[in-house]
mmCIF file of N, CA and C in Angstrom:
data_model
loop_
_atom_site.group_PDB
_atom_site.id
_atom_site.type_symbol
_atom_site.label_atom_id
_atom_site.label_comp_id
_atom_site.label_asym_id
_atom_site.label_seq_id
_atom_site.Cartn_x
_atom_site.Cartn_y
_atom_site.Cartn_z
ATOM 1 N N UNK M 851 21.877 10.020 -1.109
ATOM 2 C CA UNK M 851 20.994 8.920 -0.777
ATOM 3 C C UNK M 851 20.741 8.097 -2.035
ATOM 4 N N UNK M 852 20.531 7.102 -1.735
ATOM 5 C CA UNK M 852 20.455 6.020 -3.497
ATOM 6 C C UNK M 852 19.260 5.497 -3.424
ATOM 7 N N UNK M 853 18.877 5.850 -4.674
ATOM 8 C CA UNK M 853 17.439 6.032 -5.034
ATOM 9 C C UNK M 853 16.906 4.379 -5.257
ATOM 10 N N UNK M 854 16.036 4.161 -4.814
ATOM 11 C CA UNK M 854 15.125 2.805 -4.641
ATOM 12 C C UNK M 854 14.563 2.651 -5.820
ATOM 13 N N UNK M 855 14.423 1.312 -6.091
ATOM 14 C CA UNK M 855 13.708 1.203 -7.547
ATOM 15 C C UNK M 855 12.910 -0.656 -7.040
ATOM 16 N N UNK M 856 11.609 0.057 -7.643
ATOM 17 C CA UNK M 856 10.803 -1.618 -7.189
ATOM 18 C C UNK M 856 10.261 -1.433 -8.972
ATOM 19 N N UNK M 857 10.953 -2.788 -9.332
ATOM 20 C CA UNK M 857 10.146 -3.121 -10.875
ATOM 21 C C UNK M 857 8.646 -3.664 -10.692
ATOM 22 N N UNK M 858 8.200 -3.935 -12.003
ATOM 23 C CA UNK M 858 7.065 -4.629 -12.020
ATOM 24 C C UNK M 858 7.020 -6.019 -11.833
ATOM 25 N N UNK M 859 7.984 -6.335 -12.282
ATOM 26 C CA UNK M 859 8.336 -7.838 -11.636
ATOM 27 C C UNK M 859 8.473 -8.195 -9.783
ATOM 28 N N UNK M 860 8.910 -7.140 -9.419
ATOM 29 C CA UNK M 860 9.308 -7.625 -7.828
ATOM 30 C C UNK M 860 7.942 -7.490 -7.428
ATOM 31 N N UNK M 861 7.282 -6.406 -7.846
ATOM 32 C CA UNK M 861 5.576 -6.378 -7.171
ATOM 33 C C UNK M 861 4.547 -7.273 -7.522
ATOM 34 N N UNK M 862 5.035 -7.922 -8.497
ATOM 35 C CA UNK M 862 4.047 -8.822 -8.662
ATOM 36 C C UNK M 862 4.653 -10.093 -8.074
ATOM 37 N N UNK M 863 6.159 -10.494 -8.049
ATOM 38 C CA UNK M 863 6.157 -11.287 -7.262
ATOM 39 C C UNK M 863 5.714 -10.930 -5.665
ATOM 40 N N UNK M 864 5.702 -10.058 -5.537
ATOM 41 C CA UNK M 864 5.480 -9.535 -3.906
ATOM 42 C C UNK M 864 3.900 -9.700 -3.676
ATOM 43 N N UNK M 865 2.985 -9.327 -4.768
ATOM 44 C CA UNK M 865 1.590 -9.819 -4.563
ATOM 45 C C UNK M 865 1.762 -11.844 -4.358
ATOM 46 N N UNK M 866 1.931 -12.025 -5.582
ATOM 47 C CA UNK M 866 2.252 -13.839 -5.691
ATOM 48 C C UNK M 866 2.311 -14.130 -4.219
ATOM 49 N N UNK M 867 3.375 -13.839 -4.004
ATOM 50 C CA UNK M 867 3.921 -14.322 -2.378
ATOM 51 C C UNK M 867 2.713 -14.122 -1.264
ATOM 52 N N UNK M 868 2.299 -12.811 -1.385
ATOM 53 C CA UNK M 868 1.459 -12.483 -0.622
ATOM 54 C C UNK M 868 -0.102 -12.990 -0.241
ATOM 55 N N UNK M 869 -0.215 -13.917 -1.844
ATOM 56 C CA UNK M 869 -1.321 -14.489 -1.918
ATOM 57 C C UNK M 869 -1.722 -15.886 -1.591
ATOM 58 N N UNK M 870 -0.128 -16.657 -1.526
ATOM 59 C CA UNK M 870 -0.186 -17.648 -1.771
ATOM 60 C C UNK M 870 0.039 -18.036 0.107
ATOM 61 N N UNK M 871 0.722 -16.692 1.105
ATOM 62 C CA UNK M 871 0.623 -16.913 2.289
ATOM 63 C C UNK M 871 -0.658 -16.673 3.100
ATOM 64 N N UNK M 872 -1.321 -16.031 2.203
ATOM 65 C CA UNK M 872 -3.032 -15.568 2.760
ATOM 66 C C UNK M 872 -3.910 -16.851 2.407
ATOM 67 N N UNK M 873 -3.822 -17.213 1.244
ATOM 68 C CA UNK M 873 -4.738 -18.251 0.908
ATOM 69 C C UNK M 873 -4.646 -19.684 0.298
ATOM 70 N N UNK M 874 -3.092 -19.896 0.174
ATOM 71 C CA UNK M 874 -2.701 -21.158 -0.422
ATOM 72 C C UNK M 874 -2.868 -20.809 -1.753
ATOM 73 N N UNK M 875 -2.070 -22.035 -2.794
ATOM 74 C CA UNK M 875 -1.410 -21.763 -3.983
ATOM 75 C C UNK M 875 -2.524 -21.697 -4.992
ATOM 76 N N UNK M 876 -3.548 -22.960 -4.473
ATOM 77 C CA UNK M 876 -4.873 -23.168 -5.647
ATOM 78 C C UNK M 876 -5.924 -22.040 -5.099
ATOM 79 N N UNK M 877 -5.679 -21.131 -3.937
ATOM 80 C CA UNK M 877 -7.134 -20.248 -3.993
ATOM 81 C C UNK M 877 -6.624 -19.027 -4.925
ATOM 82 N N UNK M 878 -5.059 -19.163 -4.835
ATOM 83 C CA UNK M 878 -5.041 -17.965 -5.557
ATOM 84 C C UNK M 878 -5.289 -17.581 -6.816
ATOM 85 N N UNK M 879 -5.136 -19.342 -7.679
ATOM 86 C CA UNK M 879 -5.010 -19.106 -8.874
ATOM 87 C C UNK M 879 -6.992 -18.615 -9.115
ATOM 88 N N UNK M 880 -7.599 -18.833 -7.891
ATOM 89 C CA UNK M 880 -8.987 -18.542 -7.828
ATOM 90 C C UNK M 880 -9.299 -17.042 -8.032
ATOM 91 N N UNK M 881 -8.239 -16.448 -7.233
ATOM 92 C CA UNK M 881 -8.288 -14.933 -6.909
ATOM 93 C C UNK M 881 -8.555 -14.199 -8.314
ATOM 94 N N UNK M 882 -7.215 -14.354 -9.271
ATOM 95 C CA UNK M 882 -6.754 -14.032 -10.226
ATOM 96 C C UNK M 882 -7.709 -14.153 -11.236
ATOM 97 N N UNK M 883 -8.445 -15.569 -10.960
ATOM 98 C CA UNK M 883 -9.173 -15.884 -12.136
ATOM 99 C C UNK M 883 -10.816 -14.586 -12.075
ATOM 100 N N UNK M 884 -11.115 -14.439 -10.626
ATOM 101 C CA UNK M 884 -12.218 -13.467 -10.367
ATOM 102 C C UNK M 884 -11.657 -12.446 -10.440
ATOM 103 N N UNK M 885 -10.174 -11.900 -10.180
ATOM 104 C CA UNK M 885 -10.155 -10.255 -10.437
ATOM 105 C C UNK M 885 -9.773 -9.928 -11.931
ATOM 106 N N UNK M 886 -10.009 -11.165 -12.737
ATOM 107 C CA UNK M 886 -9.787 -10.815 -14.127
ATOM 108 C C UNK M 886 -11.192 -11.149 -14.568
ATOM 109 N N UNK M 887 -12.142 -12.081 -14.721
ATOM 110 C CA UNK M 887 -13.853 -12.022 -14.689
ATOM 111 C C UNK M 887 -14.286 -10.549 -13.787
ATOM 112 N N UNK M 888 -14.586 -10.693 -13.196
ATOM 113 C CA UNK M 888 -15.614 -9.379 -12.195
ATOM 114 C C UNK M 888 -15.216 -8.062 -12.484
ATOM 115 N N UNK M 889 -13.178 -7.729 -12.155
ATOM 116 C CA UNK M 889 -13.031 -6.529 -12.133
ATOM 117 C C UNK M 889 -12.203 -6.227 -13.425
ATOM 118 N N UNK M 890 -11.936 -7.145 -14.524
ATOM 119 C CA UNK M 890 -11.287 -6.744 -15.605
ATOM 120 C C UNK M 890 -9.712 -6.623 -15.238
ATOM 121 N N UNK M 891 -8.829 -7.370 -14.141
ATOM 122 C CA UNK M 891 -7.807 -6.756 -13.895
ATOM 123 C C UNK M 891 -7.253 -7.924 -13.893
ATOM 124 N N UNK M 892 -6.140 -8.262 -14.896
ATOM 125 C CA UNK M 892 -5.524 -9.232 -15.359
ATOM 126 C C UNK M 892 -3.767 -9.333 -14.378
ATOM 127 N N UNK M 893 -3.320 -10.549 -14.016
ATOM 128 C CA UNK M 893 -2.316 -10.478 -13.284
ATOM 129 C C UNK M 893 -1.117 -9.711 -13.443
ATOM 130 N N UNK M 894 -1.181 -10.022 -14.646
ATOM 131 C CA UNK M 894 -0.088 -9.109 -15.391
ATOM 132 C C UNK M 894 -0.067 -7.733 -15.118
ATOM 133 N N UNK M 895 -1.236 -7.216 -15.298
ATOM 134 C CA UNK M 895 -1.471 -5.708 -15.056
ATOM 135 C C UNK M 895 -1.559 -4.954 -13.935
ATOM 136 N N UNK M 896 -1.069 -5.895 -13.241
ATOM 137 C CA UNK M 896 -1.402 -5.289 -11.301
ATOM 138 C C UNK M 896 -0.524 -4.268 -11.201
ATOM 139 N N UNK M 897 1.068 -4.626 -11.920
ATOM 140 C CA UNK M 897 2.174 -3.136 -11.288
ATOM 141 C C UNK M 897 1.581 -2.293 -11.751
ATOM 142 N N UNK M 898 0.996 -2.059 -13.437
ATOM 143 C CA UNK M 898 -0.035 -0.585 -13.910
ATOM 144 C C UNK M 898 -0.621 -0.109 -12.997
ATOM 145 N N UNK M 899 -1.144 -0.862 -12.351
ATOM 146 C CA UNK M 899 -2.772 -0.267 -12.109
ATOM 147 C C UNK M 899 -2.658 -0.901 -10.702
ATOM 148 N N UNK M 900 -1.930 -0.529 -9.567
ATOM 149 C CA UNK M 900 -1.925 -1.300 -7.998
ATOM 150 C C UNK M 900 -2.623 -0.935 -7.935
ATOM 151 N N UNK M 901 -3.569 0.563 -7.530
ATOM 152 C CA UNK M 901 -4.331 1.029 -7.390
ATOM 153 C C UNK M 901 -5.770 0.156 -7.408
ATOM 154 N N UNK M 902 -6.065 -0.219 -8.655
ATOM 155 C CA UNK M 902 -6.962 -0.660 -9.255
ATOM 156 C C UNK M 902 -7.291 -2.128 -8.815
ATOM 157 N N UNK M 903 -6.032 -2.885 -8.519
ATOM 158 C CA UNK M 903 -5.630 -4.155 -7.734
ATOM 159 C C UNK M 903 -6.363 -4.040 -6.080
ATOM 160 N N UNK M 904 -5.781 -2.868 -5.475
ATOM 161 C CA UNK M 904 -6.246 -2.550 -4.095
ATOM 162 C C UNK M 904 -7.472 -2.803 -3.309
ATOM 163 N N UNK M 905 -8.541 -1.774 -5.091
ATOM 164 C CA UNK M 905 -9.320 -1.969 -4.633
ATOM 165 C C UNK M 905 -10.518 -2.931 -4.895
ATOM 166 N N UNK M 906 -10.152 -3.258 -6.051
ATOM 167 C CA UNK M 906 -11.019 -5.090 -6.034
ATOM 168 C C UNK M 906 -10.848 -5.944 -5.071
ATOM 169 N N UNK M 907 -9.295 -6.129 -4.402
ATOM 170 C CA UNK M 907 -9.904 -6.699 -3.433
ATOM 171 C C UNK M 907 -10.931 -6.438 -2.259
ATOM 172 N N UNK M 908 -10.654 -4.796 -2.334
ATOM 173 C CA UNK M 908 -11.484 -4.584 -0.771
ATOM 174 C C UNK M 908 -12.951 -4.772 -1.499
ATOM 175 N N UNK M 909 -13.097 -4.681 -2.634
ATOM 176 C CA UNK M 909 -14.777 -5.187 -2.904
ATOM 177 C C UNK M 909 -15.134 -6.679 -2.898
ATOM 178 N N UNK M 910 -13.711 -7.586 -3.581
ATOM 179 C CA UNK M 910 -14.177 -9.238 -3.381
ATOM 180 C C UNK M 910 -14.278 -9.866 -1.939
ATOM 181 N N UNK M 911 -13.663 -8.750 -1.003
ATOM 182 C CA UNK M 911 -13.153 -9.308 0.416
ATOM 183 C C UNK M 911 -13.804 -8.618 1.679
ATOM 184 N N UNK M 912 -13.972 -6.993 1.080
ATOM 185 C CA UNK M 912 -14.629 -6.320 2.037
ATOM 186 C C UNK M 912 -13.493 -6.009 3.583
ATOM 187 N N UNK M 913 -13.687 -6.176 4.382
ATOM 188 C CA UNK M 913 -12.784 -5.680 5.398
ATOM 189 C C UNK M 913 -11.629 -6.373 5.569
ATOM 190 N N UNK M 914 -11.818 -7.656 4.845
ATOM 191 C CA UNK M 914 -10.781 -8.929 4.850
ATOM 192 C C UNK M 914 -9.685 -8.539 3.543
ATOM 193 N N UNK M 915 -9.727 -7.291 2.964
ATOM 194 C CA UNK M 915 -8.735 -7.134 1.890
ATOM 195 C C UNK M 915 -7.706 -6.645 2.930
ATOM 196 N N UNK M 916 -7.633 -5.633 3.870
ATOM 197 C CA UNK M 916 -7.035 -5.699 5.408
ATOM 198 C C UNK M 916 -5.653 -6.103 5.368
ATOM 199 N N UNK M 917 -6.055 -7.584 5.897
ATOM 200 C CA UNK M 917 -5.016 -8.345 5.945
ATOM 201 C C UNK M 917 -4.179 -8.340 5.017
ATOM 202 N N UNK M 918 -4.590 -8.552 3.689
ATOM 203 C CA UNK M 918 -3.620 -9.103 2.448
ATOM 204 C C UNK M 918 -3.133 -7.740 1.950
ATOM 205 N N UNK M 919 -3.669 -6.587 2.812
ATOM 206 C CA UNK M 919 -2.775 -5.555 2.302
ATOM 207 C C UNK M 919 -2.010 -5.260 3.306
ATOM 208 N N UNK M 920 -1.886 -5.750 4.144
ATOM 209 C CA UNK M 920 -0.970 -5.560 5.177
ATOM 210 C C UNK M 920 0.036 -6.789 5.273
ATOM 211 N N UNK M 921 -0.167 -7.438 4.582
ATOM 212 C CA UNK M 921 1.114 -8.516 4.242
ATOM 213 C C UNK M 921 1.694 -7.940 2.883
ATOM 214 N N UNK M 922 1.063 -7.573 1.913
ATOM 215 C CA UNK M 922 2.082 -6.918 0.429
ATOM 216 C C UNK M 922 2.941 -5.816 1.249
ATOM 217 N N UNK M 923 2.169 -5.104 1.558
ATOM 218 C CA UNK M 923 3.079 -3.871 2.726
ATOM 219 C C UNK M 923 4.076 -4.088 3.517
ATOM 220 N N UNK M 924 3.968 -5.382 4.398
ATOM 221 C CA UNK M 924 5.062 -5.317 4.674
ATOM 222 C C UNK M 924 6.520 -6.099 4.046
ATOM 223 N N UNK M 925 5.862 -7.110 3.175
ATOM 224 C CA UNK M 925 6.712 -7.430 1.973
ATOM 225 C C UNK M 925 7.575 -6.282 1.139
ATOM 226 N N UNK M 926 6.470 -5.379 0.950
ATOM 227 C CA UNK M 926 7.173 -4.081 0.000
ATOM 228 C C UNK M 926 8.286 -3.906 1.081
ATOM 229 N N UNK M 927 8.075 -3.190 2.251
ATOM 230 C CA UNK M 927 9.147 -2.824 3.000
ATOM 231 C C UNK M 927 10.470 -3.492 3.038
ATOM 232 N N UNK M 928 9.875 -4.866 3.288
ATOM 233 C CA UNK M 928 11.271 -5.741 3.364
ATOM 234 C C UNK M 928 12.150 -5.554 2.214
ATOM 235 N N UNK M 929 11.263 -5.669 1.161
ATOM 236 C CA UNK M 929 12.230 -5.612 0.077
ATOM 237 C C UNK M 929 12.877 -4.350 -0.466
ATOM 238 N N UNK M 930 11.936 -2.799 -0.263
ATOM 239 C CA UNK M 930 12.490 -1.714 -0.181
ATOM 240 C C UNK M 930 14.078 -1.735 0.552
ATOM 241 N N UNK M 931 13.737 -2.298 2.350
ATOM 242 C CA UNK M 931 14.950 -1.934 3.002
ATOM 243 C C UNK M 931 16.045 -2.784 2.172
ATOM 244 N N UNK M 932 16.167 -4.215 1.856
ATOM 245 C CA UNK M 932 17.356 -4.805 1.149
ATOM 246 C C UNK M 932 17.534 -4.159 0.174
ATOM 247 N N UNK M 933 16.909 -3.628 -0.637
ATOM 248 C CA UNK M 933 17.548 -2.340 -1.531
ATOM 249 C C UNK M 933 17.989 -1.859 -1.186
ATOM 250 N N UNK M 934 17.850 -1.090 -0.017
ATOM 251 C CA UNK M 934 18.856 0.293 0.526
ATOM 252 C C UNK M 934 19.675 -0.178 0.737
ATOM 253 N N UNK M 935 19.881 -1.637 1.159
ATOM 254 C CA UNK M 935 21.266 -1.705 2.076
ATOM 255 C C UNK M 935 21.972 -2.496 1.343
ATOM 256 N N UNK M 936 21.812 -2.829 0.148
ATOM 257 C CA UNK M 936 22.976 -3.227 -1.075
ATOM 258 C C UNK M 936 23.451 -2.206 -2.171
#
């Protein structure tokens, strides 16, 4: 079986994407700017620390982080499966 590899680059483009289909291009640069003020978590640092990414949003958003994790998710997938199958 051939082993999958997601860089830090594809996940953060995979957040990018994800943010910019949840909330348009200028709320995001909003997002970024509060999860680096409030929760200390700089864009750059999201592949480190997804974890840590996860859950600021569910505190800036509350039940509405939901959604935007269910769009990175299924982004991840998509891009997992075109891995497998090249």
């Amino acid at each position: 079986m051939k082993e999958l590899k997601l860089i830090g680059a594809d996940l953060l483009e995979i957040v990018d994407e994800s943010l910019d289909e949840v909330f348009g291009r200028g709320r995001k640069r909003v997002i970024y700017y509060y999860l680096d003020r409030i929760f200390d978590i700089k864009r750059e640092e999201i592949p480190e620390d997804f974890g840590k990414f996860l859950r600021s949003l569910e505190e800036l958003f509350g039940g509405g982080a939901e959604i935007i994790k269910r769009v990175i998710m299924k982004k991840l997938d998509k891009k997992l499966l075109m891995e497998q199958t090249i």
